[in-house]
mmCIF file of C-alpha atoms in Angstrom:
data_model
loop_
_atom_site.group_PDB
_atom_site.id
_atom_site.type_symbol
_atom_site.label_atom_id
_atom_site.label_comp_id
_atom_site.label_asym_id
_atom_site.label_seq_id
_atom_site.Cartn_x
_atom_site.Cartn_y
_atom_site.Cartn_z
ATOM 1 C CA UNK A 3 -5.168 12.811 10.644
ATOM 2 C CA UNK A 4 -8.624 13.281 9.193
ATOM 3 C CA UNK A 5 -8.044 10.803 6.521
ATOM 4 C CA UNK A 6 -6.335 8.086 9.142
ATOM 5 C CA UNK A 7 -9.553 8.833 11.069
ATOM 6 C CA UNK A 8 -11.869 8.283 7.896
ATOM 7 C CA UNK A 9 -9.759 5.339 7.595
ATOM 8 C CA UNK A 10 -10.304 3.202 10.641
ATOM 9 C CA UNK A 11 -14.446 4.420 10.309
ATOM 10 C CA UNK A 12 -14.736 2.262 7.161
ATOM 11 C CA UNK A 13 -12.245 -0.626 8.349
ATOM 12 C CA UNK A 14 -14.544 -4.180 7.962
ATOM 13 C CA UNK A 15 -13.650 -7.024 10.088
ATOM 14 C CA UNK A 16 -11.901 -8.893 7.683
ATOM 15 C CA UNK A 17 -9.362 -6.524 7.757
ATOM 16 C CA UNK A 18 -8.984 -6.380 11.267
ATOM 17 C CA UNK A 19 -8.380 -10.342 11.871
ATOM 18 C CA UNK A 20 -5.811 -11.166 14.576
ATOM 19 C CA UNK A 21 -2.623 -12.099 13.593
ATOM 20 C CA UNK A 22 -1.715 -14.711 15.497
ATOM 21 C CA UNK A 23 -1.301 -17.935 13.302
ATOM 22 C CA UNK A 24 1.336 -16.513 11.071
ATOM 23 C CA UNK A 25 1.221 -15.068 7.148
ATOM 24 C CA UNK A 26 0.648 -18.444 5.637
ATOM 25 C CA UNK A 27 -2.227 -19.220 7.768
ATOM 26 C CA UNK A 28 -3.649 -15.506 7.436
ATOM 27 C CA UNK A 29 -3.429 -15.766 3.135
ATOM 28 C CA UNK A 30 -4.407 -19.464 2.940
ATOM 29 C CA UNK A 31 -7.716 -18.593 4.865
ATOM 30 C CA UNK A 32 -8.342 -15.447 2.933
ATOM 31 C CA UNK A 33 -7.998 -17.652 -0.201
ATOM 32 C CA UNK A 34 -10.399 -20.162 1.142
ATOM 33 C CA UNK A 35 -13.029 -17.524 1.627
ATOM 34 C CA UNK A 36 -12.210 -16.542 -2.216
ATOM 35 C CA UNK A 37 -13.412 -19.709 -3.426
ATOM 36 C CA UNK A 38 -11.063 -22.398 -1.958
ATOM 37 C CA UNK A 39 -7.246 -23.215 -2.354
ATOM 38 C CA UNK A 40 -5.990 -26.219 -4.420
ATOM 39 C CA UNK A 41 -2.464 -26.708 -6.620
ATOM 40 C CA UNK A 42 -2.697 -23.695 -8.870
ATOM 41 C CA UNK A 43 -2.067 -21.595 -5.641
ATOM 42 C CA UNK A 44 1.102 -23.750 -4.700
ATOM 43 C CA UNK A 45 3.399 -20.253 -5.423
ATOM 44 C CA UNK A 46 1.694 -18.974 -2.908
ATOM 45 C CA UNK A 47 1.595 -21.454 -0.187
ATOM 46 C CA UNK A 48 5.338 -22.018 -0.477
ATOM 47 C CA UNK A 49 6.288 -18.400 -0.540
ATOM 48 C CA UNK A 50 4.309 -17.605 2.676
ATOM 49 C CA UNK A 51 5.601 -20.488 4.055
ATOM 50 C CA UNK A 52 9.144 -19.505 4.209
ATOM 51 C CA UNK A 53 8.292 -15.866 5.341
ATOM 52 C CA UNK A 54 6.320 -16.671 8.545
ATOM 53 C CA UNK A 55 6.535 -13.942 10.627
ATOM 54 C CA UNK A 56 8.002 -15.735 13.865
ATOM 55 C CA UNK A 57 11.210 -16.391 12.084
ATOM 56 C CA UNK A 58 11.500 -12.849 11.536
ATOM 57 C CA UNK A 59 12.580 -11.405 15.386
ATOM 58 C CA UNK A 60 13.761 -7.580 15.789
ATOM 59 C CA UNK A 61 16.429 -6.743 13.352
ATOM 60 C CA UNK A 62 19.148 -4.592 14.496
ATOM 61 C CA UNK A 63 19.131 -0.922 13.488
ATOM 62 C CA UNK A 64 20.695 0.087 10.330
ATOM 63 C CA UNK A 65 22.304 3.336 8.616
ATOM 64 C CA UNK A 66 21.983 2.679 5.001
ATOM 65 C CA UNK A 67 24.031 4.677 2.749
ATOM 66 C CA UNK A 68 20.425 4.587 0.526
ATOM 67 C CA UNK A 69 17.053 3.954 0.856
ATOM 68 C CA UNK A 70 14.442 3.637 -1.718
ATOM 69 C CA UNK A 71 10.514 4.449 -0.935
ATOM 70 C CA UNK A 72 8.680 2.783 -4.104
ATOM 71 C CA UNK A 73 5.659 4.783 -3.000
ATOM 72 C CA UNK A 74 1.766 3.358 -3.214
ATOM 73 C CA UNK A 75 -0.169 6.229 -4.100
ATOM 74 C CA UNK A 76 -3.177 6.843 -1.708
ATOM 75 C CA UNK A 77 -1.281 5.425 0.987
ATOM 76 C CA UNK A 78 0.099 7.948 3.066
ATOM 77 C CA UNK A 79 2.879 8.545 1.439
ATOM 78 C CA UNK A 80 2.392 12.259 1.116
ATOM 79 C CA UNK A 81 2.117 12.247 4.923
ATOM 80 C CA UNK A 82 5.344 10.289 5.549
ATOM 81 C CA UNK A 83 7.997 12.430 3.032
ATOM 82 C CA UNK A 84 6.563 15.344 4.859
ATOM 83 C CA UNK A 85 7.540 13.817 8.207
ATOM 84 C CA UNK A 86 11.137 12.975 6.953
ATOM 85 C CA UNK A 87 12.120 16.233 5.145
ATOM 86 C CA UNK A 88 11.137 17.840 8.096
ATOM 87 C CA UNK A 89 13.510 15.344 10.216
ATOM 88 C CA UNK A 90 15.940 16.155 7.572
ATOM 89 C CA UNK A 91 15.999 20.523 7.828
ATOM 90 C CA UNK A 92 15.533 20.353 11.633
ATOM 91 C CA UNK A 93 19.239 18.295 11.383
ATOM 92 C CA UNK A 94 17.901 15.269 13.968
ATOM 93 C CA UNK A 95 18.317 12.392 11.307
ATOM 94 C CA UNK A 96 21.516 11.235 9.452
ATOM 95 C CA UNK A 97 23.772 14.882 9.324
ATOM 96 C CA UNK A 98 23.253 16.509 5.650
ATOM 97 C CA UNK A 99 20.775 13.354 4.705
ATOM 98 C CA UNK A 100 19.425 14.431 0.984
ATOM 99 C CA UNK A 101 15.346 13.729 0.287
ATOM 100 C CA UNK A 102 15.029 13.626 -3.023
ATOM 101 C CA UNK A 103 11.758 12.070 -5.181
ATOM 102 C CA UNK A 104 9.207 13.059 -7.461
ATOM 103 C CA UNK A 105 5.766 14.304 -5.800
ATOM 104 C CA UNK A 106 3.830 13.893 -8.477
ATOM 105 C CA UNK A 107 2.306 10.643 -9.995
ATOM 106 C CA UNK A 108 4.529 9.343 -12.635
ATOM 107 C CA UNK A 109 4.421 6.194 -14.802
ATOM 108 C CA UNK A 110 4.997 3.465 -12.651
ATOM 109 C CA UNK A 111 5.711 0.970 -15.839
ATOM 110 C CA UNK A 112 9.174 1.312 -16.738
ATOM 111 C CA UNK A 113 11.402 -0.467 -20.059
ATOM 112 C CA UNK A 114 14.330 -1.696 -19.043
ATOM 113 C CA UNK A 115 16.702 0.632 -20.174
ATOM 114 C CA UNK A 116 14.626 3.507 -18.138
ATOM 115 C CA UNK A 117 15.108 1.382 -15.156
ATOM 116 C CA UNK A 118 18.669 1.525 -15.307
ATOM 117 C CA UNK A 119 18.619 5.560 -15.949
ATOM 118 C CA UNK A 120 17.011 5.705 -12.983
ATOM 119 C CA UNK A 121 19.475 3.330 -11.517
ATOM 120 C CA UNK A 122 22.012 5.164 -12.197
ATOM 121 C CA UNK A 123 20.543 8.596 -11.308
ATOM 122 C CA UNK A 124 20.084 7.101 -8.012
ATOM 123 C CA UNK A 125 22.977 5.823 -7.043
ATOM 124 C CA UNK A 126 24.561 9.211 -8.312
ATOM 125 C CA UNK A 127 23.671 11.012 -5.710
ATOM 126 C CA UNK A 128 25.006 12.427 -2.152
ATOM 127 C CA UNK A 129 24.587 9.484 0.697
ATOM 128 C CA UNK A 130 22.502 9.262 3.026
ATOM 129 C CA UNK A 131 19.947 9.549 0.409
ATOM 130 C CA UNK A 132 16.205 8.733 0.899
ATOM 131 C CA UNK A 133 14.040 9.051 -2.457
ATOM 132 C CA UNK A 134 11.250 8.356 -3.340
ATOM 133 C CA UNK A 135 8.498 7.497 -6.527
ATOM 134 C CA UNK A 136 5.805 6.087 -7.174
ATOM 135 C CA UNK A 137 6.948 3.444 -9.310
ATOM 136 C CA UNK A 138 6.797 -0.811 -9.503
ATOM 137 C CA UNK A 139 9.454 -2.612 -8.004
ATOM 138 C CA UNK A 140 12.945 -1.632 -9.401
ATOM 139 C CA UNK A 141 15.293 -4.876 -9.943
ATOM 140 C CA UNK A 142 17.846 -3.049 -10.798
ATOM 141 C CA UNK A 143 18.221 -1.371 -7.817
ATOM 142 C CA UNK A 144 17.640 -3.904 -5.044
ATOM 143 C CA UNK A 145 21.458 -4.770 -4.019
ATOM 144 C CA UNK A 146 22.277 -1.335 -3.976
ATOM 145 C CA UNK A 147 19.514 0.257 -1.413
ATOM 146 C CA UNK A 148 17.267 -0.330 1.101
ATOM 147 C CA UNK A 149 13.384 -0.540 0.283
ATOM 148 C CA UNK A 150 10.910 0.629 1.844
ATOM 149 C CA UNK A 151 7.194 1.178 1.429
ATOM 150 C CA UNK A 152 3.612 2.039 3.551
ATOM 151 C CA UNK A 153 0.328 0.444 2.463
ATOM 152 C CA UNK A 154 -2.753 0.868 3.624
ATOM 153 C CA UNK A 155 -6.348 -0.602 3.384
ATOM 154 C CA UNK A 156 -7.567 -1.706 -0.071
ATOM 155 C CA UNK A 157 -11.013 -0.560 0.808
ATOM 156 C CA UNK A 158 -9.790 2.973 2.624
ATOM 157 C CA UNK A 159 -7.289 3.582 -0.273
ATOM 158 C CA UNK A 160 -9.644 2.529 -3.093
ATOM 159 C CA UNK A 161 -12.458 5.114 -1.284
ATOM 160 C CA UNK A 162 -10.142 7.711 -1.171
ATOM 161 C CA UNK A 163 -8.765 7.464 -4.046
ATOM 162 C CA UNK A 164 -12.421 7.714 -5.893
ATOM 163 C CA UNK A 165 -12.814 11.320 -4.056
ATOM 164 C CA UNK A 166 -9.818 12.235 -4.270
ATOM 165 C CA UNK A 167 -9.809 11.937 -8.510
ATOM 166 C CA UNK A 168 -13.598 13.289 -8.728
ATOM 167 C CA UNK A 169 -13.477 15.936 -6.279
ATOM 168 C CA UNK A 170 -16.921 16.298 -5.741
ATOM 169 C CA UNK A 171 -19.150 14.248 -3.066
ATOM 170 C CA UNK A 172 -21.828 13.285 -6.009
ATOM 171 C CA UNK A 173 -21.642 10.792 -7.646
ATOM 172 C CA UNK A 174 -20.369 8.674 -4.381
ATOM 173 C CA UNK A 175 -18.121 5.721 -4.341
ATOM 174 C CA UNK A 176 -21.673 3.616 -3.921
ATOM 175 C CA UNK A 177 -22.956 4.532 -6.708
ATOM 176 C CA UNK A 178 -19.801 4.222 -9.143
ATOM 177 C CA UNK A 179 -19.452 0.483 -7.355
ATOM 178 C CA UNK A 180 -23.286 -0.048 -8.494
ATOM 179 C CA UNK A 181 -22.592 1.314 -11.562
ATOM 180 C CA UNK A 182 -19.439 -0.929 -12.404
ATOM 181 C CA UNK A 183 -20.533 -4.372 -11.116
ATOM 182 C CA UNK A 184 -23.871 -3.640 -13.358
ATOM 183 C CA UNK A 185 -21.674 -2.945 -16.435
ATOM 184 C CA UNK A 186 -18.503 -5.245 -16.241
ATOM 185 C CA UNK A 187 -19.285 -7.722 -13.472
ATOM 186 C CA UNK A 188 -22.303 -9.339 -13.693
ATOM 187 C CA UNK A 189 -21.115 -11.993 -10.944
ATOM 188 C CA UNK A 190 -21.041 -10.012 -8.451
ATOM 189 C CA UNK A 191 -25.260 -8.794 -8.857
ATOM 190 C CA UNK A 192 -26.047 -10.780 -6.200
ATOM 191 C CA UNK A 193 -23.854 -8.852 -4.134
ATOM 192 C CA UNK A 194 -25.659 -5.848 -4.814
ATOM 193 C CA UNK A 195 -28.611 -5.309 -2.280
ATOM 194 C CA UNK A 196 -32.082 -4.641 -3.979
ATOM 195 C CA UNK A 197 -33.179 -1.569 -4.183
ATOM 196 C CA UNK A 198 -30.347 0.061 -5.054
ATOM 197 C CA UNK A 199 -30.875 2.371 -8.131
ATOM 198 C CA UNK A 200 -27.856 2.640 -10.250
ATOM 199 C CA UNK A 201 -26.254 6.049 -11.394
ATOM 200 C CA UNK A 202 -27.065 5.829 -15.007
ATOM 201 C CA UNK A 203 -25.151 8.707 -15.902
ATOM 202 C CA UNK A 204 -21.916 7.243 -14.598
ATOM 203 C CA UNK A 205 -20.773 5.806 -17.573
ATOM 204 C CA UNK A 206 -16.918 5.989 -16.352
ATOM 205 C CA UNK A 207 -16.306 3.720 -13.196
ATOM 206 C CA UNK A 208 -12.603 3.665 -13.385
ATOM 207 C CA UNK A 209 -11.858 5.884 -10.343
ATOM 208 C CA UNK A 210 -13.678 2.829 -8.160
ATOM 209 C CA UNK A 211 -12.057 0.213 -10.291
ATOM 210 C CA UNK A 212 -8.809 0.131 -10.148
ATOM 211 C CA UNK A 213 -7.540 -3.252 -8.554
ATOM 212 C CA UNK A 214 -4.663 -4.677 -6.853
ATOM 213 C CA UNK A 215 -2.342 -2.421 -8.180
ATOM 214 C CA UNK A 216 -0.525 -2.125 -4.567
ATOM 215 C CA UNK A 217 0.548 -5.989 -5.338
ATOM 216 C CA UNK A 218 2.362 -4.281 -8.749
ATOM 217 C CA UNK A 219 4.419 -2.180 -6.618
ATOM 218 C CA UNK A 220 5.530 -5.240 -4.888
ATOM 219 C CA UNK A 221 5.908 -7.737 -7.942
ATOM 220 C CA UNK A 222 7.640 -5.398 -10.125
ATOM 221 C CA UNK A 223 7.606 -5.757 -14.081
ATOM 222 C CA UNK A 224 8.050 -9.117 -14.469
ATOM 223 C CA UNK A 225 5.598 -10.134 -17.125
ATOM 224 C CA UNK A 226 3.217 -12.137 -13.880
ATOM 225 C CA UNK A 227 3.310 -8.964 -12.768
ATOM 226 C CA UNK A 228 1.405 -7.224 -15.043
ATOM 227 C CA UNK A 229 -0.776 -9.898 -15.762
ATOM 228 C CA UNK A 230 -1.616 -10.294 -11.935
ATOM 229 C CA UNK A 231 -3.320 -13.684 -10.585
ATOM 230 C CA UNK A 232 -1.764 -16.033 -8.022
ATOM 231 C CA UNK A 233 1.987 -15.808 -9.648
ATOM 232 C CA UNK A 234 1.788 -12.013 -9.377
ATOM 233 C CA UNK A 235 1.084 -12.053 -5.603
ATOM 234 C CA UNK A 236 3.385 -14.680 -4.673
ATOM 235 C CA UNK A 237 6.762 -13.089 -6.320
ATOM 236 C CA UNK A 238 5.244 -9.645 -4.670
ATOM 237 C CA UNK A 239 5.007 -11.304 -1.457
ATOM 238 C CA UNK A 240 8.235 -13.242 -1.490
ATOM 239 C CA UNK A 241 10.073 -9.303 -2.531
ATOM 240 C CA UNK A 242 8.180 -8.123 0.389
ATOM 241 C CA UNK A 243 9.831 -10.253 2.797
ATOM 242 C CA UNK A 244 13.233 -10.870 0.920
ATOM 243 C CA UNK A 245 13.956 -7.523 -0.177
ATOM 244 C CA UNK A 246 12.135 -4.618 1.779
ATOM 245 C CA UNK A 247 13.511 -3.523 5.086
ATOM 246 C CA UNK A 248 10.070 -1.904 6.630
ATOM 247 C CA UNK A 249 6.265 -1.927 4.916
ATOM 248 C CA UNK A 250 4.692 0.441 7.076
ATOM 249 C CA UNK A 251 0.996 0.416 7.293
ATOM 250 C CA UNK A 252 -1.356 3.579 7.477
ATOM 251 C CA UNK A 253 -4.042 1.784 9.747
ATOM 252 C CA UNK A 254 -0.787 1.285 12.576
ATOM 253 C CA UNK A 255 1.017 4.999 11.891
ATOM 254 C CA UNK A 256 1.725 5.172 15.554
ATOM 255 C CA UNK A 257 3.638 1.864 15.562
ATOM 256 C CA UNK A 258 4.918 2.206 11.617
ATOM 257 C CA UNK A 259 6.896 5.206 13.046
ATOM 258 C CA UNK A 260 8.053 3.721 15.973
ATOM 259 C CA UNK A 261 9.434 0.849 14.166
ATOM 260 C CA UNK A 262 10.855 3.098 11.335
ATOM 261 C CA UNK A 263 12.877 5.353 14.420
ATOM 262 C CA UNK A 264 14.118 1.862 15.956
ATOM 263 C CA UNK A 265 14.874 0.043 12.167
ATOM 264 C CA UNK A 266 16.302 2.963 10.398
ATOM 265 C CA UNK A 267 17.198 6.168 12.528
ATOM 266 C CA UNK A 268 19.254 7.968 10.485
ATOM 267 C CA UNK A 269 15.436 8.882 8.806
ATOM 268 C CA UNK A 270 13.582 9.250 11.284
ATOM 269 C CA UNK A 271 15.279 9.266 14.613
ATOM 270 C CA UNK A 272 12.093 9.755 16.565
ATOM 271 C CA UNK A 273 8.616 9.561 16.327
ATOM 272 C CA UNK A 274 7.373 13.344 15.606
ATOM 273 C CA UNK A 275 4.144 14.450 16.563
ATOM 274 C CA UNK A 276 2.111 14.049 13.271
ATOM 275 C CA UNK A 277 -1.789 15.153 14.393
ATOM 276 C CA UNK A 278 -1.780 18.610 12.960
ATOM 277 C CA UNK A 279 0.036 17.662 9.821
ATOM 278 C CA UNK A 280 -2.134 18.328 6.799
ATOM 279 C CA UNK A 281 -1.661 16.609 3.261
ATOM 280 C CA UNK A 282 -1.301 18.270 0.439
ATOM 281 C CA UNK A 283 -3.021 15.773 -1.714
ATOM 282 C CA UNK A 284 -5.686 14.499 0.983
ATOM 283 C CA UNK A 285 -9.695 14.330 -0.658
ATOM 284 C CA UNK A 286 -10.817 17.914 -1.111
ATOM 285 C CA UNK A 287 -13.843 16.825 -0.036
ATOM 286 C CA UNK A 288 -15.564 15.785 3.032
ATOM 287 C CA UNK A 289 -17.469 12.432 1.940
ATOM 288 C CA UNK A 290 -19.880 9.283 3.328
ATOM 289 C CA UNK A 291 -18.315 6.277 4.622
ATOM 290 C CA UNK A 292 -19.151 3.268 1.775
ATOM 291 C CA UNK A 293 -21.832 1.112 2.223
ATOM 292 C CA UNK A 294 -21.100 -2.520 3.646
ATOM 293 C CA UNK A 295 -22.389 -4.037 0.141
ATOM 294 C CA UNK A 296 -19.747 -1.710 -1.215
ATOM 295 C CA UNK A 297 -16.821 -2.663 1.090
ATOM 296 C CA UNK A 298 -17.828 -6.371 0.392
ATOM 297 C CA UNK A 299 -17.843 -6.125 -3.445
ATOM 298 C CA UNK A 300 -14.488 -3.959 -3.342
ATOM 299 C CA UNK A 301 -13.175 -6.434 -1.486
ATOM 300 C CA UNK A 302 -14.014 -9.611 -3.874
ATOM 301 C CA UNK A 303 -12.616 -6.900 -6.843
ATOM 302 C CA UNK A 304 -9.097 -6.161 -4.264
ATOM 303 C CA UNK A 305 -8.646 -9.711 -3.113
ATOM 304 C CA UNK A 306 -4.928 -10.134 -3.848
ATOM 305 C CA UNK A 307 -4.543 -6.127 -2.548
ATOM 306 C CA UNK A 308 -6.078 -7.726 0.682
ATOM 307 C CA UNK A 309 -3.914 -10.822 1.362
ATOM 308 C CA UNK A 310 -0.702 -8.896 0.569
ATOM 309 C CA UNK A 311 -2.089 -6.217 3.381
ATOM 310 C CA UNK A 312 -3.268 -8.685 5.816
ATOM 311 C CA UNK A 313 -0.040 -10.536 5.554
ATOM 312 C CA UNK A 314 2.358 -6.922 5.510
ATOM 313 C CA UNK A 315 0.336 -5.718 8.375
ATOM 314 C CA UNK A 316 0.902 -9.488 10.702
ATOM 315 C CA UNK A 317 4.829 -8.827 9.869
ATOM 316 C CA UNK A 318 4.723 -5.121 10.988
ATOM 317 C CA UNK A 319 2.815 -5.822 13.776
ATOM 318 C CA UNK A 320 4.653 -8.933 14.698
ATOM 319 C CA UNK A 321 8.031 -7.434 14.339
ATOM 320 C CA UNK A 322 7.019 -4.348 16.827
ATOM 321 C CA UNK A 323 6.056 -6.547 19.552
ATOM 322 C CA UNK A 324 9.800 -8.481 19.005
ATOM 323 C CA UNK A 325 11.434 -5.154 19.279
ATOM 324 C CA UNK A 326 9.291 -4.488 22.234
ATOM 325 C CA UNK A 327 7.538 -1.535 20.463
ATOM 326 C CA UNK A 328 4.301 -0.953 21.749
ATOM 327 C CA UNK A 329 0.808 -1.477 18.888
ATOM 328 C CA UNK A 330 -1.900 0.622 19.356
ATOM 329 C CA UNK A 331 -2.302 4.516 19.424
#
């Protein structure tokens, strides 16, 4: 709860557009703003295009013998596996549904023939089976589960995530911004407002750095995947819509759980009462909200991160209303 609270204090209003024109018009603008759109984006214009939200309507409830949670790190996801195990021993989900998963961080990169061990593990277990990893899009198992996944704000996660790999409230995520844009992104100075003194003896900025890795989880490892760019996010959007049966979103718990107990409630058959919960990988420290100059320049450094978020968060959203769900707290 503290973190979802910490959350919607640092939320900028780019993030918090209304929905209301559908996903193409929502990641078109966003690329305008990023410098304009013209015919190396086409990918992306036709694969939004066929996943406008208001084609989507309220899908039925299902009772999937599996279902897969490729989980984001820093997204909740701690949170939400906590929530369904305990659905699972109190015996109000899916009767003798198995949670299995790794809680740890493993490596999210897999060869192909590690993909299909995992496959195979997978499918080798007792049904109804929810597991879950943090790992990129699995291929090999999409026509044999149901996927699932929870994102959450670039700018919130990529905060978090800082604090939560430092564990200490000095250096703060300011000054390891400052100190990457000065060392590996020089076009982004202006950005920077003057008078800012960088931290000279952060000579490490990757805990602040790491970008639009929540599109990875999406694309997969196709090789545009791991290069990124416009290809990446468009076959990471088009699996979001094709292939995944719920992206929840942190920044909407309230309705991501409502929808989850309506779309799938063998796993969570009602919305549990989540405000005392405490994560067991939250930051162990209490820390600053970033500076707007911060929020902007992690923005411009999470752009793709932000148009796959915008445009999960308009289908969530969208798809509660159609199911008569109510959005808000």
């Amino acid at each position: 709860e503290r973190e979802r609270e910490h959350t919607r204090a640092i939320m900028v209003p780019s993030t918090k557009i209304a929905f209301v024109a559908g996903a193409t018009c929502a990641v078109l603008m966003g690329l305008a703003l990023l410098g304009g759109v013209d015919d190396s984006v086409a990918p992306v214009k036709a694969a939004t295009a066929r996943h406008s939200p208001h084609v989507l309507g309220c899908p039925a409830p299902e009772y999937p013998h599996r279902v897969f949670y490729n989980r984001v790190p820093k997204a909740g996801s701690s949170m939400l596996i906590a929530l369904i195990r305990a659905a699972a021993d109190s015996g109000s989900g899916s009767t003798g549904l198995t949670v299995k998963g790794y809680s740890q961080v493993l490596q999210a990169v897999l060869d192909a023939p590690t993909r299909a061990q995992l496959a195979r593990h997978v499918l080798g277990l007792p049904t109804p089976l929810f597991y879950d990893r943090h790992v990129y899009f699995v291929p090999e198992l999409a026509d044999h589960v149901t996927y699932v996944n929870m994102l959450r704000s670039p700018v919130a996660r990529a905060v978090s995530n800082f604090y939560y790999v430092t564990k200490r409230a000095s250096p703060t995520f300011d000054d390891c911004v400052e100190a990457h844009v000065r060392s590996n992104r020089p076009e982004l100075m202006h950005l920077l407002p003057q008078g800012v003194r960088a931290w000279v003896a952060m000579t490490d900025t990757r805990p602040c750095s790491k970008t639009n890795d929540m599109v990875r989880y999406f694309c997969g490892h196709d090789s545009v995947c791991l290069e990124g760019g416009h290809a990446a996010f468009a076959l990471a959007l088009d699996r979001l819509n094709l292939v995944y049966r719920l992206v929840l979103i942190l920044e909407d718990l309230p309705t991501s759980l409502r929808l989850l107990a309506h779309l799938l409630p063998g796993i969570l058959p009602h919305v549990p009462d989540f405000s005392g919960l405490e994560r067991d990988n939250s930051s162990p420290v209490r820390y600053p909200p970033p500076s707007t100059w911060a929020v902007a320049i992690t923005e411009r450094l999470n752009h793709w991160d932000m148009l796959l978020y915008q445009a999960a968060r308009e289908r969530l959203l969208h798809t509660a209303r159609s199911c008569g769900i109510a959005t808000g707290t």
